[in-house]
Tab-separated table of C-alpha atoms in Angstrom:
chain	number	residue	atom	x	y	z
A	30	MET	CA	0.000	0.000	0.000
A	31	TYR	CA	1.339	3.395	-0.997
A	32	ARG	CA	2.168	5.810	1.828
A	33	PRO	CA	2.672	9.498	1.005
A	34	LYS	CA	6.072	10.968	1.820
A	35	THR	CA	4.669	14.472	2.175
A	36	THR	CA	1.855	16.079	4.156
A	37	LEU	CA	-0.862	18.567	3.284
A	38	GLU	CA	0.600	20.951	5.839
A	39	GLN	CA	3.904	21.028	3.965
A	40	TRP	CA	2.139	21.901	0.729
A	41	ARG	CA	0.077	24.584	2.436
A	42	ILE	CA	3.273	26.117	3.843
A	43	LEU	CA	4.891	26.107	0.392
A	44	GLN	CA	1.834	27.818	-1.063
A	45	ALA	CA	1.894	30.449	1.692
A	46	VAL	CA	5.578	31.198	1.132
A	47	VAL	CA	4.952	31.753	-2.571
A	48	ASP	CA	1.661	33.632	-2.146
A	49	HIS	CA	3.034	36.018	0.485
A	50	GLY	CA	6.369	36.646	-1.176
A	51	GLY	CA	8.691	34.958	1.276
A	52	TYR	CA	9.159	33.181	4.574
A	53	ALA	CA	8.811	36.236	6.802
A	54	HIS	CA	5.382	37.329	5.563
A	55	ALA	CA	4.153	33.745	5.358
A	56	ALA	CA	5.249	33.096	8.944
A	57	GLU	CA	3.355	36.168	10.114
A	58	LYS	CA	0.252	35.131	8.178
A	59	LEU	CA	0.327	31.550	9.457
A	60	ASN	CA	1.294	32.583	12.991
A	61	LYS	CA	4.336	30.326	12.877
A	62	SER	CA	8.062	30.923	13.287
A	63	GLN	CA	10.073	31.603	10.172
A	64	SER	CA	12.480	28.802	11.066
A	65	SER	CA	9.627	26.254	11.196
A	66	LEU	CA	8.555	27.254	7.700
A	67	ASN	CA	12.139	26.996	6.432
A	68	HIS	CA	12.419	23.551	7.959
A	69	ALA	CA	9.082	22.379	6.485
A	70	VAL	CA	9.953	23.472	2.925
A	71	ALA	CA	13.503	22.067	3.176
A	72	LYS	CA	12.129	18.721	4.376
A	73	LEU	CA	9.550	18.735	1.561
A	74	GLN	CA	12.261	19.243	-1.028
A	75	ASN	CA	14.444	16.512	0.497
A	76	GLN	CA	11.547	14.046	0.595
A	77	LEU	CA	10.726	14.708	-3.056
A	78	GLY	CA	14.304	15.003	-4.277
A	79	VAL	CA	13.249	18.108	-6.195
A	80	GLN	CA	14.250	21.743	-5.616
A	81	LEU	CA	11.036	23.744	-5.440
A	82	LEU	CA	12.301	27.125	-4.275
A	83	GLU	CA	15.458	29.134	-4.710
A	84	VAL	CA	16.221	32.245	-2.698
A	85	VAL	CA	17.308	35.286	-4.691
A	86	GLY	CA	18.187	38.203	-2.433
A	87	ARG	CA	15.533	38.178	0.272
A	88	LYS	CA	12.808	36.561	-1.792
A	89	ALA	CA	12.038	32.920	-2.494
A	90	HIS	CA	11.263	32.129	-6.122
A	91	LEU	CA	9.791	29.002	-7.625
A	92	THR	CA	11.928	26.835	-9.848
A	93	GLY	CA	10.500	25.427	-13.069
A	94	PRO	CA	9.611	22.074	-11.452
A	95	GLY	CA	8.385	23.997	-8.421
A	96	GLU	CA	5.808	25.880	-10.537
A	97	VAL	CA	4.375	22.617	-11.872
A	98	MET	CA	4.208	20.937	-8.480
A	99	LEU	CA	2.769	23.997	-6.751
A	100	ARG	CA	-0.004	24.187	-9.335
A	101	ARG	CA	-0.858	20.530	-8.779
A	102	SER	CA	-0.682	20.943	-5.008
A	103	ARG	CA	-3.344	23.647	-5.110
A	104	HIS	CA	-5.786	21.147	-6.630
A	105	LEU	CA	-4.932	18.757	-3.824
A	106	THR	CA	-5.512	21.201	-0.971
A	107	GLN	CA	-8.642	22.630	-2.606
A	108	ASN	CA	-10.090	19.134	-2.968
A	109	VAL	CA	-9.379	18.364	0.682
A	110	GLN	CA	-11.033	21.624	1.735
A	111	ALA	CA	-14.064	20.857	-0.448
A	112	LEU	CA	-14.238	17.367	1.065
A	113	GLU	CA	-14.162	18.748	4.600
A	114	GLU	CA	-16.804	21.358	3.735
A	115	LEU	CA	-18.969	18.602	2.251
A	116	ALA	CA	-18.690	16.633	5.487
A	117	PHE	CA	-19.733	19.728	7.439
A	118	ASN	CA	-22.685	20.315	5.110
A	119	ILE	CA	-23.794	16.696	5.462
A	120	ASN	CA	-23.681	17.076	9.229
A	121	GLN	CA	-25.831	20.167	8.817
A	122	ASP	CA	-28.281	18.127	6.684
A	123	TRP	CA	-27.184	20.013	3.544
A	124	GLU	CA	-27.714	17.688	0.601
A	125	PRO	CA	-24.652	16.494	-1.344
A	126	GLU	CA	-26.855	16.238	-4.474
A	127	ILE	CA	-30.128	17.869	-5.556
A	128	THR	CA	-32.266	16.640	-8.457
A	129	LEU	CA	-34.526	19.032	-10.355
A	130	VAL	CA	-36.829	17.537	-12.985
A	131	ALA	CA	-38.262	20.125	-15.380
A	132	ASP	CA	-40.838	19.511	-18.090
A	133	LEU	CA	-39.281	20.177	-21.476
A	134	ALA	CA	-41.847	22.867	-22.280
A	135	TYR	CA	-41.013	25.025	-19.237
A	136	PRO	CA	-39.210	28.189	-20.476
A	137	ARG	CA	-35.550	27.715	-19.583
A	138	GLU	CA	-34.961	31.474	-19.658
A	139	LEU	CA	-36.920	31.591	-16.401
A	140	LEU	CA	-34.595	29.008	-14.868
A	141	PHE	CA	-31.198	30.455	-15.801
A	142	PRO	CA	-31.294	33.501	-13.445
A	143	VAL	CA	-32.305	31.143	-10.635
A	144	LEU	CA	-29.327	28.866	-11.266
A	145	LYS	CA	-26.942	31.830	-11.323
A	146	ALA	CA	-28.256	32.950	-7.934
A	147	PHE	CA	-28.197	29.403	-6.527
A	148	TYR	CA	-24.631	28.475	-7.493
A	149	PRO	CA	-22.736	30.777	-5.068
A	150	GLU	CA	-24.931	29.544	-2.195
A	151	SER	CA	-24.966	25.856	-3.163
A	152	ARG	CA	-22.134	24.810	-0.781
A	153	GLY	CA	-20.732	22.437	-3.333
A	154	SER	CA	-23.951	20.440	-3.769
A	155	ARG	CA	-24.181	18.761	-7.140
A	156	LEU	CA	-27.254	19.756	-9.105
A	157	ARG	CA	-28.868	17.356	-11.582
A	158	ILE	CA	-31.290	19.022	-14.016
A	159	LEU	CA	-33.280	16.425	-15.935
A	160	ASP	CA	-35.610	17.110	-18.872
A	161	SER	CA	-38.881	15.211	-18.899
A	162	VAL	CA	-42.132	15.088	-20.844
A	163	LEU	CA	-45.754	14.276	-19.923
A	164	THR	CA	-46.046	11.040	-17.932
A	165	GLY	CA	-42.326	11.070	-17.154
A	166	THR	CA	-42.755	14.377	-15.339
A	167	GLU	CA	-45.713	13.103	-13.328
A	168	GLU	CA	-43.832	9.937	-12.372
A	169	ALA	CA	-40.966	12.009	-10.979
A	170	ILE	CA	-43.572	13.376	-8.552
A	171	THR	CA	-45.489	10.198	-7.722
A	172	GLN	CA	-42.352	8.050	-7.414
A	173	GLY	CA	-40.407	10.693	-5.471
A	174	SER	CA	-37.378	10.343	-7.747
A	175	ALA	CA	-36.604	14.081	-7.660
A	176	ASP	CA	-36.264	16.750	-4.988
A	177	LEU	CA	-38.142	19.348	-7.054
A	178	VAL	CA	-40.307	18.978	-10.158
A	179	ILE	CA	-41.622	21.563	-12.602
A	180	SER	CA	-44.745	19.984	-14.086
A	181	HIS	CA	-47.808	20.958	-16.113
A	182	ALA	CA	-49.982	18.446	-14.291
A	183	LEU	CA	-50.533	17.768	-10.601
A	184	PRO	CA	-51.015	14.073	-9.837
A	185	LYS	CA	-53.721	13.195	-7.350
A	186	GLY	CA	-52.641	13.879	-3.783
A	187	HIS	CA	-49.908	16.405	-4.689
A	188	LEU	CA	-49.850	20.197	-4.479
A	189	GLY	CA	-47.842	22.709	-6.456
A	190	GLU	CA	-47.200	26.429	-6.757
A	191	PRO	CA	-48.018	27.964	-10.171
A	192	ILE	CA	-44.874	29.587	-11.565
A	193	ALA	CA	-45.524	30.178	-15.280
A	194	ALA	CA	-48.218	30.097	-17.954
A	195	PHE	CA	-47.782	29.786	-21.702
A	196	ASN	CA	-49.519	28.533	-24.828
A	197	PHE	CA	-48.988	25.530	-27.074
A	198	ILE	CA	-49.837	26.419	-30.667
A	199	PRO	CA	-50.136	24.279	-33.827
A	200	VAL	CA	-47.592	25.264	-36.478
A	201	CYS	CA	-46.312	24.115	-39.850
A	202	HIS	CA	-44.207	25.351	-42.768
A	203	PRO	CA	-45.829	28.202	-44.751
A	204	GLU	CA	-45.808	26.039	-47.920
A	205	HIS	CA	-47.460	23.075	-46.202
A	206	ARG	CA	-50.942	22.181	-47.488
A	207	LEU	CA	-52.506	23.018	-44.130
A	208	ALA	CA	-51.113	26.548	-44.339
A	209	GLN	CA	-52.921	27.071	-47.641
A	210	ILE	CA	-56.368	26.549	-46.114
A	211	THR	CA	-58.253	29.819	-45.689
A	212	GLY	CA	-60.436	30.304	-42.635
A	213	GLU	CA	-60.701	27.758	-39.849
A	214	ILE	CA	-59.254	24.285	-40.327
A	215	ASP	CA	-61.534	21.340	-39.632
A	216	PRO	CA	-59.875	18.982	-37.085
A	217	ASN	CA	-60.784	16.071	-39.383
A	218	GLU	CA	-58.499	17.599	-41.987
A	219	LEU	CA	-55.578	17.398	-39.532
A	220	SER	CA	-55.963	13.647	-39.216
A	221	GLN	CA	-54.954	13.278	-42.874
A	222	HIS	CA	-51.557	14.874	-42.357
A	223	LEU	CA	-48.296	13.890	-40.685
A	224	GLN	CA	-48.176	14.958	-37.040
A	225	ILE	CA	-44.872	15.492	-35.227
A	226	VAL	CA	-45.144	14.641	-31.523
A	227	ILE	CA	-42.720	14.857	-28.618
A	228	LYS	CA	-41.850	11.523	-27.021
A	229	ASP	CA	-43.159	10.911	-23.515
A	230	SER	CA	-40.111	10.441	-21.262
A	231	SER	CA	-41.777	7.724	-19.177
A	232	PRO	CA	-40.896	4.062	-19.860
A	233	SER	CA	-44.666	3.425	-19.645
A	234	PRO	CA	-46.259	6.475	-21.299
A	235	ASN	CA	-49.914	7.247	-20.885
A	236	GLU	CA	-50.997	9.127	-24.001
A	237	LYS	CA	-53.865	11.081	-22.534
A	238	GLN	CA	-52.861	14.655	-23.330
A	239	GLY	CA	-52.998	16.591	-26.578
A	240	TRP	CA	-54.499	15.932	-29.982
A	241	LEU	CA	-53.226	12.562	-31.289
A	242	ARG	CA	-55.703	11.579	-33.985
A	243	SER	CA	-53.408	11.670	-37.005
A	244	GLU	CA	-53.035	8.339	-38.791
A	245	SER	CA	-49.418	9.238	-39.529
A	246	ARG	CA	-47.189	10.277	-36.626
A	247	TRP	CA	-43.473	10.803	-36.185
A	248	THR	CA	-42.096	10.948	-32.652
A	249	VAL	CA	-39.041	12.971	-31.625
A	250	SER	CA	-37.451	13.572	-28.248
A	251	GLN	CA	-36.723	17.316	-28.484
A	252	PHE	CA	-38.564	20.435	-29.627
A	253	ASP	CA	-35.579	21.464	-31.760
A	254	THR	CA	-35.845	18.264	-33.806
A	255	ALA	CA	-39.545	18.891	-34.362
A	256	ILE	CA	-38.811	22.447	-35.480
A	257	ASP	CA	-36.146	21.204	-37.919
A	258	LEU	CA	-38.644	18.784	-39.473
A	259	LEU	CA	-41.310	21.481	-39.743
A	260	SER	CA	-38.801	23.813	-41.373
A	261	GLU	CA	-38.295	21.173	-44.072
A	262	GLY	CA	-42.025	21.175	-44.775
A	263	LEU	CA	-42.732	17.924	-42.941
A	264	GLY	CA	-45.944	17.718	-40.932
A	265	PHE	CA	-47.451	19.936	-38.260
A	266	CYS	CA	-46.862	20.054	-34.519
A	267	TRP	CA	-48.124	21.641	-31.308
A	268	LEU	CA	-45.205	23.533	-29.777
A	269	PRO	CA	-44.689	26.034	-26.946
A	270	GLU	CA	-45.304	29.486	-28.355
A	271	HIS	CA	-42.119	30.836	-26.776
A	272	LYS	CA	-40.068	28.222	-28.680
A	273	VAL	CA	-41.343	29.281	-32.114
A	274	LYS	CA	-42.202	32.951	-31.594
A	275	ASN	CA	-39.247	34.244	-33.623
A	276	LEU	CA	-39.919	31.762	-36.423
A	277	THR	CA	-43.592	32.685	-36.697
A	278	CYS	CA	-42.776	36.410	-36.597
A	279	GLU	CA	-40.268	35.941	-39.428
A	280	GLY	CA	-42.693	33.825	-41.448
A	281	GLU	CA	-40.554	30.683	-41.377
A	282	LEU	CA	-43.392	28.845	-39.616
A	283	VAL	CA	-47.080	29.695	-39.501
A	284	LYS	CA	-49.677	29.214	-36.802
A	285	LEU	CA	-52.671	27.123	-37.822
A	286	ASN	CA	-56.177	28.393	-37.180
A	287	ILE	CA	-57.929	25.207	-36.070
A	288	LYS	CA	-61.648	25.202	-35.396
A	289	GLY	CA	-62.267	24.766	-31.675
A	290	SER	CA	-58.613	24.929	-30.596
A	291	SER	CA	-56.119	27.430	-31.963
A	292	PHE	CA	-54.009	27.108	-28.806
A	293	ARG	CA	-53.763	25.216	-25.502
A	294	LYS	CA	-52.836	27.091	-22.348
A	295	LEU	CA	-50.579	25.282	-19.875
A	296	ILE	CA	-49.612	26.261	-16.347
A	297	SER	CA	-46.294	25.185	-14.866
A	298	TYR	CA	-46.302	24.117	-11.219
A	299	LEU	CA	-43.359	23.810	-8.867
A	300	VAL	CA	-43.811	20.637	-6.823
A	301	GLN	CA	-42.026	19.194	-3.800
A	302	PRO	CA	-42.586	15.424	-4.198
A	303	LYS	CA	-41.374	14.794	-0.622
A	304	PRO	CA	-42.381	17.953	1.285
A	305	ASP	CA	-41.659	16.420	4.697
A	306	ASP	CA	-38.119	15.492	3.675
A	307	ILE	CA	-36.869	18.664	2.018
A	308	GLY	CA	-33.286	19.707	2.770
A	309	PRO	CA	-31.924	23.250	3.128
A	310	GLY	CA	-30.347	23.278	-0.349
A	311	THR	CA	-33.571	22.135	-1.975
A	312	LYS	CA	-35.504	24.707	0.061
A	313	LEU	CA	-33.156	27.454	-1.139
A	314	LEU	CA	-33.591	26.411	-4.771
A	315	TYR	CA	-37.362	26.148	-4.277
A	316	ASP	CA	-37.537	29.704	-2.882
A	317	LEU	CA	-35.385	31.087	-5.695
A	318	ILE	CA	-37.610	29.523	-8.367
A	319	LEU	CA	-40.697	30.959	-6.689
A	320	SER	CA	-39.099	34.400	-6.513
A	321	ASN	CA	-38.602	34.348	-10.295
A	322	ARG	CA	-42.060	33.095	-11.242
A	323	GLN	CA	-44.252	34.755	-13.834
A	324	VAL	CA	-47.579	36.258	-12.920
A	325	VAL	CA	-49.980	33.383	-13.578
């Protein structure tokens, strides 16, 4: 079994000598005697068989090998500090990892400011942000597989705070046959055309939402793929209005005027699947998301 020749304290002393410009200032900063610092660095060099510092005048300067080893030593001491902080956070019930499941349709521009505010306060917690769709989002709530869930549906027995509202609209390419129909489009006409749908992220999807009557359907996993297909003149699709707003304004896609349903309004809810077992990091993220919610 390998046993280190050096100690973390020796590397910290070397870093202090370099950072503070010499032994005297480092000794004052560390509240140690200058001779003890000299001894520690000399012993470190002897143990390694490498000269790390050379004294020029009254200042200690790094050698070439010393620069490389000092840089690597900083990673070592930073990792140890992060490890110790993680242990402290665990003792304080601060979660080492937080999982946020967000329905794919939820506007990510609402989430980015939250994440920027959360990061400096996250205490090193790892954050997993998982995209989900339809039944997959609901299962993250009912199965308790996430700490927080942004969903457009509230399963029975669960509560959620409304945080955003937006529309799904049917769109297609301006040269598509559906776009040539004047006036309202009969829903029966839609069933004769290719429909692009977004894949449910659940292993056992329950197709109970949306209009799915087309005989011909292509399934994709991302909105961007659906938009690419539409842009090539293939099919029609219901998409979040905020995802295609620029394209419809520029005339690259057109909104369909369907009789009885020209849009579907969805509300996003922020859900705590395990409200009695929420940690301080999750609570902080929850509060930040609420503080950045739209007026619903």
